[in-house]
Tab-separated table of C-alpha atoms in Angstrom:
chain	number	residue	atom	x	y	z
A	1	UNK	CA	-77.326	-151.779	233.079
A	2	UNK	CA	-80.379	-149.631	233.864
A	3	UNK	CA	-83.066	-149.044	231.556
A	4	UNK	CA	-84.935	-145.602	232.051
A	5	UNK	CA	-88.426	-145.662	230.304
A	6	UNK	CA	-89.949	-142.240	229.603
A	7	UNK	CA	-93.296	-141.633	227.999
A	8	UNK	CA	-93.056	-138.119	226.844
A	9	UNK	CA	-95.151	-135.105	225.562
A	10	UNK	CA	-92.667	-132.550	226.665
A	11	UNK	CA	-89.508	-133.092	224.556
A	12	UNK	CA	-88.088	-129.714	225.940
A	13	UNK	CA	-87.774	-131.252	229.346
A	14	UNK	CA	-85.923	-134.297	228.318
A	15	UNK	CA	-82.426	-133.047	228.491
A	16	UNK	CA	-82.904	-131.959	231.995
A	17	UNK	CA	-84.306	-135.371	232.926
A	18	UNK	CA	-81.453	-137.287	231.165
A	19	UNK	CA	-78.809	-134.930	232.985
A	20	UNK	CA	-80.525	-135.720	236.354
A	21	UNK	CA	-80.211	-139.553	235.615
A	22	UNK	CA	-76.601	-139.012	235.002
A	23	UNK	CA	-76.184	-137.254	238.311
A	24	UNK	CA	-78.366	-140.047	240.015
A	25	UNK	CA	-76.663	-143.021	238.452
A	26	UNK	CA	-72.934	-143.754	237.943
A	27	UNK	CA	-73.519	-147.016	235.920
A	28	UNK	CA	-74.403	-147.606	232.306
A	29	UNK	CA	-78.072	-146.855	231.370
A	30	UNK	CA	-80.229	-146.634	228.346
A	31	UNK	CA	-82.831	-143.738	228.090
A	32	UNK	CA	-85.797	-144.999	226.147
A	33	UNK	CA	-88.231	-142.131	225.138
A	34	UNK	CA	-91.609	-143.088	223.684
A	35	UNK	CA	-93.105	-139.853	222.171
A	36	UNK	CA	-95.312	-138.581	219.334
A	37	UNK	CA	-92.597	-135.796	218.924
A	38	UNK	CA	-89.208	-135.778	217.222
A	39	UNK	CA	-86.028	-136.484	218.896
A	40	UNK	CA	-84.468	-133.190	220.288
A	41	UNK	CA	-80.979	-132.358	218.859
A	42	UNK	CA	-79.196	-132.858	222.162
A	43	UNK	CA	-79.772	-136.724	221.895
A	44	UNK	CA	-78.617	-137.004	218.156
A	45	UNK	CA	-75.274	-138.807	218.701
A	46	UNK	CA	-75.919	-140.673	221.978
A	47	UNK	CA	-75.431	-144.389	221.823
A	48	UNK	CA	-77.738	-145.004	224.913
A	49	UNK	CA	-80.698	-143.023	223.761
A	50	UNK	CA	-83.619	-144.824	221.916
A	51	UNK	CA	-86.436	-142.802	220.731
A	52	UNK	CA	-89.757	-144.651	219.624
A	53	UNK	CA	-92.570	-142.758	217.878
A	54	UNK	CA	-95.937	-143.583	219.179
A	55	UNK	CA	-99.201	-141.699	219.504
A	56	UNK	CA	-100.753	-143.827	222.254
A	57	UNK	CA	-101.463	-143.427	225.944
A	58	UNK	CA	-98.636	-143.105	228.643
A	59	UNK	CA	-99.440	-146.570	229.949
A	60	UNK	CA	-99.113	-147.965	226.381
A	61	UNK	CA	-95.837	-146.130	226.002
A	62	UNK	CA	-94.482	-147.748	229.220
A	63	UNK	CA	-95.439	-151.098	227.747
A	64	UNK	CA	-93.679	-150.351	224.534
A	65	UNK	CA	-90.673	-149.121	226.433
A	66	UNK	CA	-90.419	-152.461	228.447
A	67	UNK	CA	-90.320	-154.456	225.291
A	68	UNK	CA	-87.266	-152.598	224.152
A	69	UNK	CA	-85.487	-152.521	227.571
A	70	UNK	CA	-82.185	-154.463	228.009
A	71	UNK	CA	-81.160	-153.508	231.244
A	72	UNK	CA	-80.852	-155.393	234.572
A	73	UNK	CA	-83.061	-152.991	236.409
A	74	UNK	CA	-85.911	-150.832	234.751
A	75	UNK	CA	-86.545	-147.446	235.930
A	76	UNK	CA	-90.049	-146.656	234.922
A	77	UNK	CA	-92.366	-143.997	235.977
A	78	UNK	CA	-89.875	-141.197	234.976
A	79	UNK	CA	-91.919	-138.286	234.160
A	80	UNK	CA	-90.659	-136.049	231.476
A	81	UNK	CA	-91.215	-133.080	233.839
A	82	UNK	CA	-89.391	-134.636	236.668
A	83	UNK	CA	-85.816	-135.105	237.699
A	84	UNK	CA	-83.746	-137.336	240.110
A	85	UNK	CA	-81.707	-136.167	243.042
A	86	UNK	CA	-77.793	-136.913	242.824
A	87	UNK	CA	-76.834	-140.297	243.797
A	88	UNK	CA	-80.405	-141.475	244.570
A	89	UNK	CA	-80.705	-144.155	241.796
A	90	UNK	CA	-77.288	-145.476	242.901
A	91	UNK	CA	-78.481	-145.874	246.427
A	92	UNK	CA	-81.648	-147.683	245.372
A	93	UNK	CA	-79.720	-150.052	243.065
A	94	UNK	CA	-77.237	-150.877	245.863
A	95	UNK	CA	-79.962	-151.649	248.271
A	96	UNK	CA	-82.043	-153.812	245.717
A	97	UNK	CA	-82.129	-157.560	245.897
A	98	UNK	CA	-83.667	-160.195	243.800
A	99	UNK	CA	-87.480	-159.492	243.115
A	100	UNK	CA	-87.130	-155.906	244.651
A	101	UNK	CA	-89.341	-153.060	243.896
A	102	UNK	CA	-88.531	-149.659	244.880
A	103	UNK	CA	-90.995	-146.957	244.844
A	104	UNK	CA	-90.430	-143.175	244.742
A	105	UNK	CA	-92.573	-140.177	245.360
A	106	UNK	CA	-92.769	-136.550	243.936
A	107	UNK	CA	-91.815	-133.537	246.007
């Protein structure tokens, strides 16, 4: 399983980000959002979405998310205003080996 950790101050963007993860990764994933804002209605009945209320910095939010992550892989640095290209996370996970770090970039 993949743990996607998302510090968020833009809750209106989270649905688009979630849907981009769905198109980028075909396996099971958990979507962990750390935010001072309420959970958007879109996520109300999703088993794989965890919302944690926190008013700290993005770095602190990442650390809080890591403590809740249960996946074999952690996808962190997912910006709430970004998105993933189709199949890209699948490709990265297939190429990953033990102790692998995969870095991405913004376009």
